C-alpha atoms as a printed R data frame, in Angstrom:
    type eleno elety resid chain resno       x       y      z
1   ATOM     1    CA   UNK     A     1  -3.454 -23.538 61.598
2   ATOM     2    CA   UNK     A     2  -4.227 -20.963 58.902
3   ATOM     3    CA   UNK     A     3  -7.572 -19.187 58.739
4   ATOM     4    CA   UNK     A     4  -8.495 -21.111 55.608
5   ATOM     5    CA   UNK     A     5  -7.783 -24.453 57.327
6   ATOM     6    CA   UNK     A     6  -9.894 -23.467 60.321
7   ATOM     7    CA   UNK     A     7 -12.728 -22.277 58.086
8   ATOM     8    CA   UNK     A     8 -12.806 -25.220 55.731
9   ATOM     9    CA   UNK     A     9 -12.991 -27.688 58.623
10  ATOM    10    CA   UNK     A    10 -16.180 -26.007 59.903
11  ATOM    11    CA   UNK     A    11 -18.128 -26.601 56.702
12  ATOM    12    CA   UNK     A    12 -20.231 -29.629 57.702
13  ATOM    13    CA   UNK     A    13 -21.616 -27.734 60.692
14  ATOM    14    CA   UNK     A    14 -22.262 -24.661 58.546
15  ATOM    15    CA   UNK     A    15 -24.118 -26.778 55.997
16  ATOM    16    CA   UNK     A    16 -26.291 -28.368 58.657
17  ATOM    17    CA   UNK     A    17 -27.219 -24.940 60.011
18  ATOM    18    CA   UNK     A    18 -27.937 -23.480 56.567
19  ATOM    19    CA   UNK     A    19 -30.181 -26.415 55.718
20  ATOM    20    CA   UNK     A    20 -32.070 -26.008 58.999
21  ATOM    21    CA   UNK     A    21 -32.602 -22.290 58.311
22  ATOM    22    CA   UNK     A    22 -33.675 -22.638 54.673
23  ATOM    23    CA   UNK     A    23 -37.370 -22.389 55.528
24  ATOM    24    CA   UNK     A    24 -36.723 -19.145 57.420
25  ATOM    25    CA   UNK     A    25 -35.186 -17.585 54.295
26  ATOM    26    CA   UNK     A    26 -37.716 -19.018 51.838
27  ATOM    27    CA   UNK     A    27 -39.664 -15.783 51.430
28  ATOM    28    CA   UNK     A    28 -36.619 -13.973 49.967
29  ATOM    29    CA   UNK     A    29 -35.421 -16.860 47.776
30  ATOM    30    CA   UNK     A    30 -36.759 -17.770 44.319
31  ATOM    31    CA   UNK     A    31 -40.257 -19.232 44.194
32  ATOM    32    CA   UNK     A    32 -41.178 -22.050 41.811
33  ATOM    33    CA   UNK     A    33 -41.964 -20.711 38.363
34  ATOM    34    CA   UNK     A    34 -40.005 -17.473 38.699
35  ATOM    35    CA   UNK     A    35 -37.544 -16.599 35.950
36  ATOM    36    CA   UNK     A    36 -34.314 -16.119 37.874
37  ATOM    37    CA   UNK     A    37 -30.735 -14.993 37.353
38  ATOM    38    CA   UNK     A    38 -28.057 -15.783 39.928
39  ATOM    39    CA   UNK     A    39 -24.932 -13.623 39.879
40  ATOM    40    CA   UNK     A    40 -21.587 -13.526 41.614
41  ATOM    41    CA   UNK     A    41 -17.902 -12.796 41.147
42  ATOM    42    CA   UNK     A    42 -15.063 -15.311 41.352
43  ATOM    43    CA   UNK     A    43 -15.979 -18.185 43.651
44  ATOM    44    CA   UNK     A    44 -19.504 -16.813 44.060
45  ATOM    45    CA   UNK     A    45 -19.988 -16.909 40.288
46  ATOM    46    CA   UNK     A    46 -19.087 -20.607 40.210
47  ATOM    47    CA   UNK     A    47 -21.557 -21.274 43.031
48  ATOM    48    CA   UNK     A    48 -24.159 -19.312 41.063
49  ATOM    49    CA   UNK     A    49 -23.618 -21.602 38.085
50  ATOM    50    CA   UNK     A    50 -24.058 -24.690 40.247
51  ATOM    51    CA   UNK     A    51 -27.210 -23.313 41.866
52  ATOM    52    CA   UNK     A    52 -28.714 -22.284 38.531
53  ATOM    53    CA   UNK     A    53 -28.176 -25.758 37.070
54  ATOM    54    CA   UNK     A    54 -29.728 -27.365 40.146
55  ATOM    55    CA   UNK     A    55 -32.805 -25.128 40.096
56  ATOM    56    CA   UNK     A    56 -33.538 -25.452 36.400
57  ATOM    57    CA   UNK     A    57 -32.826 -29.171 36.493
58  ATOM    58    CA   UNK     A    58 -35.360 -29.518 39.299
59  ATOM    59    CA   UNK     A    59 -38.059 -27.968 37.142
60  ATOM    60    CA   UNK     A    60 -38.347 -24.861 39.328
61  ATOM    61    CA   UNK     A    61 -38.077 -22.416 36.432
62  ATOM    62    CA   UNK     A    62 -35.678 -20.953 33.902
63  ATOM    63    CA   UNK     A    63 -32.504 -20.002 35.750
64  ATOM    64    CA   UNK     A    64 -29.400 -18.322 34.361
65  ATOM    65    CA   UNK     A    65 -26.058 -17.546 35.976
66  ATOM    66    CA   UNK     A    66 -23.740 -14.659 35.172
67  ATOM    67    CA   UNK     A    67 -20.641 -12.967 36.393
68  ATOM    68    CA   UNK     A    68 -22.062  -9.739 37.782
69  ATOM    69    CA   UNK     A    69 -20.082  -7.667 35.281
70  ATOM    70    CA   UNK     A    70 -21.645  -9.612 32.382
71  ATOM    71    CA   UNK     A    71 -25.298  -9.366 33.387
72  ATOM    72    CA   UNK     A    72 -27.510  -8.901 30.277
73  ATOM    73    CA   UNK     A    73 -29.584  -5.842 31.084
74  ATOM    74    CA   UNK     A    74 -31.783  -6.403 28.050
75  ATOM    75    CA   UNK     A    75 -33.345  -9.521 29.611
76  ATOM    76    CA   UNK     A    76 -36.159  -9.483 32.105
77  ATOM    77    CA   UNK     A    77 -36.117 -11.612 35.243
78  ATOM    78    CA   UNK     A    78 -38.597 -12.009 38.053
79  ATOM    79    CA   UNK     A    79 -35.733 -12.064 40.542
80  ATOM    80    CA   UNK     A    80 -31.970 -11.642 40.595
81  ATOM    81    CA   UNK     A    81 -30.067 -13.385 43.389
82  ATOM    82    CA   UNK     A    82 -26.576 -12.101 44.170
83  ATOM    83    CA   UNK     A    83 -24.013 -14.128 46.110
84  ATOM    84    CA   UNK     A    84 -21.543 -11.879 47.936
85  ATOM    85    CA   UNK     A    85 -19.559 -12.863 50.990
86  ATOM    86    CA   UNK     A    86 -18.337  -9.351 51.806
87  ATOM    87    CA   UNK     A    87 -21.277  -7.308 50.551
88  ATOM    88    CA   UNK     A    88 -18.775  -4.800 49.174
89  ATOM    89    CA   UNK     A    89 -17.743  -6.131 45.756
90  ATOM    90    CA   UNK     A    90 -18.084  -3.276 43.287
91  ATOM    91    CA   UNK     A    91 -19.664  -5.222 40.418
92  ATOM    92    CA   UNK     A    92 -22.320  -6.723 42.715
93  ATOM    93    CA   UNK     A    93 -23.213  -3.482 44.456
94  ATOM    94    CA   UNK     A    94 -23.364  -1.587 41.157
95  ATOM    95    CA   UNK     A    95 -25.587  -4.232 39.529
96  ATOM    96    CA   UNK     A    96 -28.013  -4.379 42.444
97  ATOM    97    CA   UNK     A    97 -28.202  -0.616 42.514
98  ATOM    98    CA   UNK     A    98 -28.994  -0.493 38.823
99  ATOM    99    CA   UNK     A    99 -31.749  -3.106 39.184
100 ATOM   100    CA   UNK     A   100 -33.319  -1.525 42.257
101 ATOM   101    CA   UNK     A   101 -36.955  -0.600 41.708
102 ATOM   102    CA   UNK     A   102 -37.135  -2.495 38.421
103 ATOM   103    CA   UNK     A   103 -36.390  -6.105 39.376
104 ATOM   104    CA   UNK     A   104 -36.800  -7.940 42.662
105 ATOM   105    CA   UNK     A   105 -33.359  -8.670 44.103
106 ATOM   106    CA   UNK     A   106 -31.983 -10.793 46.933
107 ATOM   107    CA   UNK     A   107 -28.421 -10.802 48.210
108 ATOM   108    CA   UNK     A   108 -27.036 -13.779 50.097
109 ATOM   109    CA   UNK     A   109 -24.222 -12.390 52.205
110 ATOM   110    CA   UNK     A   110 -22.129 -12.963 55.293
111 ATOM   111    CA   UNK     A   111 -22.068  -9.303 56.319
112 ATOM   112    CA   UNK     A   112 -25.260  -7.243 56.131
113 ATOM   113    CA   UNK     A   113 -23.621  -4.111 57.548
114 ATOM   114    CA   UNK     A   114 -22.108  -3.239 54.177
115 ATOM   115    CA   UNK     A   115 -23.242  -1.444 50.985
116 ATOM   116    CA   UNK     A   116 -25.224  -4.522 49.923
117 ATOM   117    CA   UNK     A   117 -27.887  -3.684 52.547
118 ATOM   118    CA   UNK     A   118 -28.805  -0.512 50.668
119 ATOM   119    CA   UNK     A   119 -28.366  -1.985 47.195
120 ATOM   120    CA   UNK     A   120 -30.378  -5.191 47.520
121 ATOM   121    CA   UNK     A   121 -34.117  -5.385 47.926
122 ATOM   122    CA   UNK     A   122 -33.906  -8.325 50.339
123 ATOM   123    CA   UNK     A   123 -31.182 -10.145 52.263
124 ATOM   124    CA   UNK     A   124 -30.445 -13.675 53.377
125 ATOM   125    CA   UNK     A   125 -27.682 -13.408 55.978
126 ATOM   126    CA   UNK     A   126 -25.257 -16.267 56.660
127 ATOM   127    CA   UNK     A   127 -23.052 -14.442 59.144
128 ATOM   128    CA   UNK     A   128 -22.091 -17.696 60.864
129 ATOM   129    CA   UNK     A   129 -20.243 -18.668 57.659
130 ATOM   130    CA   UNK     A   130 -18.195 -15.465 57.361
131 ATOM   131    CA   UNK     A   131 -14.450 -15.827 56.866
132 ATOM   132    CA   UNK     A   132 -11.181 -14.068 57.614
133 ATOM   133    CA   UNK     A   133  -9.214 -15.693 54.816
134 ATOM   134    CA   UNK     A   134  -9.031 -14.141 51.363
135 ATOM   135    CA   UNK     A   135  -9.651 -17.614 49.927
136 ATOM   136    CA   UNK     A   136 -13.340 -18.533 50.112
137 ATOM   137    CA   UNK     A   137 -14.344 -21.936 51.399
138 ATOM   138    CA   UNK     A   138 -17.211 -22.184 53.881
139 ATOM   139    CA   UNK     A   139 -19.260 -19.142 52.835
140 ATOM   140    CA   UNK     A   140 -19.461 -20.290 49.236
141 ATOM   141    CA   UNK     A   141 -20.439 -23.859 50.031
142 ATOM   142    CA   UNK     A   142 -22.860 -22.744 52.747
143 ATOM   143    CA   UNK     A   143 -24.614 -20.335 50.368
144 ATOM   144    CA   UNK     A   144 -24.943 -23.154 47.840
145 ATOM   145    CA   UNK     A   145 -26.246 -25.449 50.577
146 ATOM   146    CA   UNK     A   146 -28.906 -22.887 51.467
147 ATOM   147    CA   UNK     A   147 -30.097 -22.793 47.872
148 ATOM   148    CA   UNK     A   148 -29.848 -26.562 47.586
149 ATOM   149    CA   UNK     A   149 -31.971 -27.023 50.703
150 ATOM   150    CA   UNK     A   150 -34.457 -24.402 49.484
151 ATOM   151    CA   UNK     A   151 -34.935 -26.582 46.394
152 ATOM   152    CA   UNK     A   152 -35.370 -29.697 48.525
153 ATOM   153    CA   UNK     A   153 -32.137 -31.106 47.106
154 ATOM   154    CA   UNK     A   154 -29.887 -31.095 50.175
155 ATOM   155    CA   UNK     A   155 -29.219 -34.724 51.169
156 ATOM   156    CA   UNK     A   156 -28.347 -35.529 54.782
157 ATOM   157    CA   UNK     A   157 -25.412 -37.474 53.366
158 ATOM   158    CA   UNK     A   158 -23.768 -34.211 52.312
159 ATOM   159    CA   UNK     A   159 -22.953 -33.317 55.928
160 ATOM   160    CA   UNK     A   160 -21.793 -36.841 56.726
161 ATOM   161    CA   UNK     A   161 -19.662 -36.922 53.587
162 ATOM   162    CA   UNK     A   162 -18.267 -33.509 54.473
163 ATOM   163    CA   UNK     A   163 -16.984 -34.880 57.754
164 ATOM   164    CA   UNK     A   164 -15.517 -37.869 55.917
165 ATOM   165    CA   UNK     A   165 -13.763 -35.504 53.500
166 ATOM   166    CA   UNK     A   166 -12.048 -33.822 56.451
167 ATOM   167    CA   UNK     A   167 -10.723 -37.022 58.005
168 ATOM   168    CA   UNK     A   168  -9.785 -39.348 55.159
169 ATOM   169    CA   UNK     A   169  -6.196 -39.091 53.912
170 ATOM   170    CA   UNK     A   170  -5.765 -37.595 50.463
171 ATOM   171    CA   UNK     A   171  -4.772 -40.094 47.766
172 ATOM   172    CA   UNK     A   172  -1.091 -40.970 47.828
173 ATOM   173    CA   UNK     A   173   1.000 -38.957 45.394
174 ATOM   174    CA   UNK     A   174  -1.759 -36.452 44.660
175 ATOM   175    CA   UNK     A   175  -0.102 -33.430 46.298
176 ATOM   176    CA   UNK     A   176   3.075 -34.057 44.304
177 ATOM   177    CA   UNK     A   177   1.352 -33.787 40.927
178 ATOM   178    CA   UNK     A   178   2.378 -30.915 38.698
179 ATOM   179    CA   UNK     A   179  -0.978 -30.308 37.007
180 ATOM   180    CA   UNK     A   180  -4.592 -30.792 38.129
181 ATOM   181    CA   UNK     A   181  -7.747 -31.090 36.046
182 ATOM   182    CA   UNK     A   182 -11.231 -31.054 37.598
183 ATOM   183    CA   UNK     A   183 -14.298 -32.370 35.793
184 ATOM   184    CA   UNK     A   184 -18.018 -32.024 36.451
185 ATOM   185    CA   UNK     A   185 -21.398 -32.745 34.914
186 ATOM   186    CA   UNK     A   186 -24.554 -30.654 35.235
187 ATOM   187    CA   UNK     A   187 -24.453 -28.660 38.454
188 ATOM   188    CA   UNK     A   188 -20.990 -29.953 39.352
189 ATOM   189    CA   UNK     A   189 -19.376 -28.193 36.374
190 ATOM   190    CA   UNK     A   190 -19.472 -25.046 38.512
191 ATOM   191    CA   UNK     A   191 -17.878 -26.965 41.389
192 ATOM   192    CA   UNK     A   192 -15.117 -28.183 39.064
193 ATOM   193    CA   UNK     A   193 -14.377 -24.592 38.066
194 ATOM   194    CA   UNK     A   194 -14.263 -23.637 41.741
195 ATOM   195    CA   UNK     A   195 -11.904 -26.535 42.484
196 ATOM   196    CA   UNK     A   196  -9.512 -25.289 39.835
197 ATOM   197    CA   UNK     A   197  -9.729 -21.751 41.208
198 ATOM   198    CA   UNK     A   198  -8.872 -22.957 44.741
199 ATOM   199    CA   UNK     A   199  -5.710 -24.634 43.451
200 ATOM   200    CA   UNK     A   200  -4.662 -21.520 41.552
201 ATOM   201    CA   UNK     A   201  -5.453 -19.098 44.388
202 ATOM   202    CA   UNK     A   202  -4.048 -20.947 47.374
203 ATOM   203    CA   UNK     A   203  -1.269 -23.039 45.836
204 ATOM   204    CA   UNK     A   204  -0.328 -21.226 42.599
205 ATOM   205    CA   UNK     A   205  -0.877 -24.581 40.911
206 ATOM   206    CA   UNK     A   206  -1.529 -25.284 37.241
207 ATOM   207    CA   UNK     A   207  -5.185 -26.249 37.354
208 ATOM   208    CA   UNK     A   208  -7.949 -26.500 34.765
209 ATOM   209    CA   UNK     A   209 -11.632 -27.452 34.757
210 ATOM   210    CA   UNK     A   210 -14.012 -28.766 32.121
211 ATOM   211    CA   UNK     A   211 -17.395 -30.429 31.639
212 ATOM   212    CA   UNK     A   212 -16.527 -34.114 31.822
213 ATOM   213    CA   UNK     A   213 -17.741 -34.997 28.330
214 ATOM   214    CA   UNK     A   214 -15.599 -32.197 26.889
215 ATOM   215    CA   UNK     A   215 -12.388 -33.615 28.331
216 ATOM   216    CA   UNK     A   216 -11.961 -36.002 25.391
217 ATOM   217    CA   UNK     A   217 -12.206 -33.087 22.962
218 ATOM   218    CA   UNK     A   218  -8.650 -31.878 23.447
219 ATOM   219    CA   UNK     A   219  -7.861 -31.305 27.145
220 ATOM   220    CA   UNK     A   220  -7.025 -34.971 27.763
221 ATOM   221    CA   UNK     A   221  -3.866 -34.334 25.749
222 ATOM   222    CA   UNK     A   222  -2.260 -32.736 28.831
223 ATOM   223    CA   UNK     A   223  -2.831 -35.875 30.924
224 ATOM   224    CA   UNK     A   224   0.325 -37.843 31.583
225 ATOM   225    CA   UNK     A   225   2.381 -39.243 34.413
226 ATOM   226    CA   UNK     A   226   2.592 -36.665 37.200
227 ATOM   227    CA   UNK     A   227  -0.786 -35.069 36.466
228 ATOM   228    CA   UNK     A   228  -4.139 -35.697 38.152
229 ATOM   229    CA   UNK     A   229  -7.713 -35.707 36.877
230 ATOM   230    CA   UNK     A   230 -10.412 -35.420 39.538
231 ATOM   231    CA   UNK     A   231 -14.085 -36.118 38.861
232 ATOM   232    CA   UNK     A   232 -16.708 -34.308 40.956
233 ATOM   233    CA   UNK     A   233 -19.810 -36.461 40.694
234 ATOM   234    CA   UNK     A   234 -20.471 -39.448 38.470
235 ATOM   235    CA   UNK     A   235 -18.030 -39.981 35.611
236 ATOM   236    CA   UNK     A   236 -19.051 -40.754 32.026
237 ATOM   237    CA   UNK     A   237 -18.598 -44.372 31.044
238 ATOM   238    CA   UNK     A   238 -15.051 -45.207 30.042
239 ATOM   239    CA   UNK     A   239 -13.462 -41.910 31.005
240 ATOM   240    CA   UNK     A   240 -11.598 -43.219 34.063
241 ATOM   241    CA   UNK     A   241  -9.944 -45.913 31.951
242 ATOM   242    CA   UNK     A   242  -8.985 -43.422 29.247
243 ATOM   243    CA   UNK     A   243  -7.374 -41.108 31.784
244 ATOM   244    CA   UNK     A   244  -5.495 -43.951 33.475
245 ATOM   245    CA   UNK     A   245  -4.232 -45.066 30.063
246 ATOM   246    CA   UNK     A   246  -2.451 -41.710 29.744
247 ATOM   247    CA   UNK     A   247  -0.498 -42.430 32.919
248 ATOM   248    CA   UNK     A   248  -2.338 -39.735 34.883
249 ATOM   249    CA   UNK     A   249  -3.746 -40.217 38.377
250 ATOM   250    CA   UNK     A   250  -7.540 -40.609 38.293
251 ATOM   251    CA   UNK     A   251  -9.522 -39.461 41.351
252 ATOM   252    CA   UNK     A   252 -13.114 -40.659 41.421
253 ATOM   253    CA   UNK     A   253 -15.796 -38.597 43.147
254 ATOM   254    CA   UNK     A   254 -17.078 -41.027 45.763
255 ATOM   255    CA   UNK     A   255 -18.647 -38.482 48.105
256 ATOM   256    CA   UNK     A   256 -21.340 -35.862 47.690
257 ATOM   257    CA   UNK     A   257 -19.878 -33.327 45.217
258 ATOM   258    CA   UNK     A   258 -19.734 -30.568 47.844
259 ATOM   259    CA   UNK     A   259 -17.742 -32.906 50.068
260 ATOM   260    CA   UNK     A   260 -15.433 -33.640 47.143
261 ATOM   261    CA   UNK     A   261 -14.848 -29.896 46.929
262 ATOM   262    CA   UNK     A   262 -13.780 -29.949 50.591
263 ATOM   263    CA   UNK     A   263 -11.193 -32.576 49.683
264 ATOM   264    CA   UNK     A   264  -9.909 -30.263 46.950
265 ATOM   265    CA   UNK     A   265  -9.695 -27.392 49.426
266 ATOM   266    CA   UNK     A   266  -7.556 -29.617 51.659
267 ATOM   267    CA   UNK     A   267  -5.385 -30.464 48.671
268 ATOM   268    CA   UNK     A   268  -4.880 -26.771 47.893
269 ATOM   269    CA   UNK     A   269  -3.711 -26.144 51.458
270 ATOM   270    CA   UNK     A   270  -1.395 -29.169 51.332
271 ATOM   271    CA   UNK     A   271   0.172 -28.096 48.030
272 ATOM   272    CA   UNK     A   272   0.558 -24.535 49.324
273 ATOM   273    CA   UNK     A   273   2.362 -25.834 52.409
274 ATOM   274    CA   UNK     A   274   4.671 -27.984 50.289
275 ATOM   275    CA   UNK     A   275   5.603 -24.888 48.274
276 ATOM   276    CA   UNK     A   276   6.130 -22.662 51.309
277 ATOM   277    CA   UNK     A   277   3.099 -20.505 50.529
278 ATOM   278    CA   UNK     A   278   0.612 -18.859 52.886
279 ATOM   279    CA   UNK     A   279  -2.852 -19.883 51.614
280 ATOM   280    CA   UNK     A   280  -4.434 -17.032 53.589
281 ATOM   281    CA   UNK     A   281  -2.538 -14.450 51.536
282 ATOM   282    CA   UNK     A   282  -2.623 -15.394 47.853
283 ATOM   283    CA   UNK     A   283  -0.581 -13.044 45.748
284 ATOM   284    CA   UNK     A   284  -2.312 -10.154 43.958
285 ATOM   285    CA   UNK     A   285  -5.646 -10.885 45.675
286 ATOM   286    CA   UNK     A   286  -7.745  -9.171 48.335
287 ATOM   287    CA   UNK     A   287 -10.765 -10.369 50.288
288 ATOM   288    CA   UNK     A   288 -13.066  -8.187 48.202
289 ATOM   289    CA   UNK     A   289 -12.539  -6.374 44.895
290 ATOM   290    CA   UNK     A   290 -13.517  -2.751 45.440
291 ATOM   291    CA   UNK     A   291 -12.850  -0.575 42.400
292 ATOM   292    CA   UNK     A   292 -12.127   3.117 42.603
293 ATOM   293    CA   UNK     A   293 -14.829   5.367 41.113
């Protein structure tokens, strides 16, 4: 078993623990009414987008999400939350350092014994969700679960569905597809982007992601026999039929969207194995991007 396989199978237990500890971390997480920005890089940026949509949609306050390198320094926020598994990513550490003393900051990390301890004003540590694999799975979804639970939006069904996602067979013929498109709505748009990234990182697969209502505005033209379109969350009316009419394989999101993401992670590992790839060592990537001065 690869590290990524071992780590992705532990997600339901990690989610349950994060949800149970949300109250403990509440004092360093955004309070209702605060104007908040959530930042990250790569997978963490996609989780930031999902969390921001959830928080603003819940009426907790204006919430933006940015790649750390694209943070708008001309805007004022009550708090900036940074998602960083390693605590060493250059763009995150540099941004937190620049904001220190001017804006309240919180880093959600798996490893507090890193530069993020000095850069961030406050920490929420999820060391039980740390990973050895370059490819992120459980830390990202556990960090999102923490924020989801902090908002009161973590359903018990998420953990149950996560276990189901680990045991149910993947749809027949899915791993043999040559192109994958992932769709989301609202907070699951970020999850769709993350699903596409997992396929590219681990399996070197052609994968795209879009807001579901945008799929009709051009991207559906790539759908045909031998491609797959996977919906994370509830699909717009009529879209499943339109995709099936192209000859593509339609995968409906039956489970909690985070659990659907677990299914995608399993697919990425399966496609990597079919191509003779090591999903723990994606080409050109490292566990953390640390730039030279």
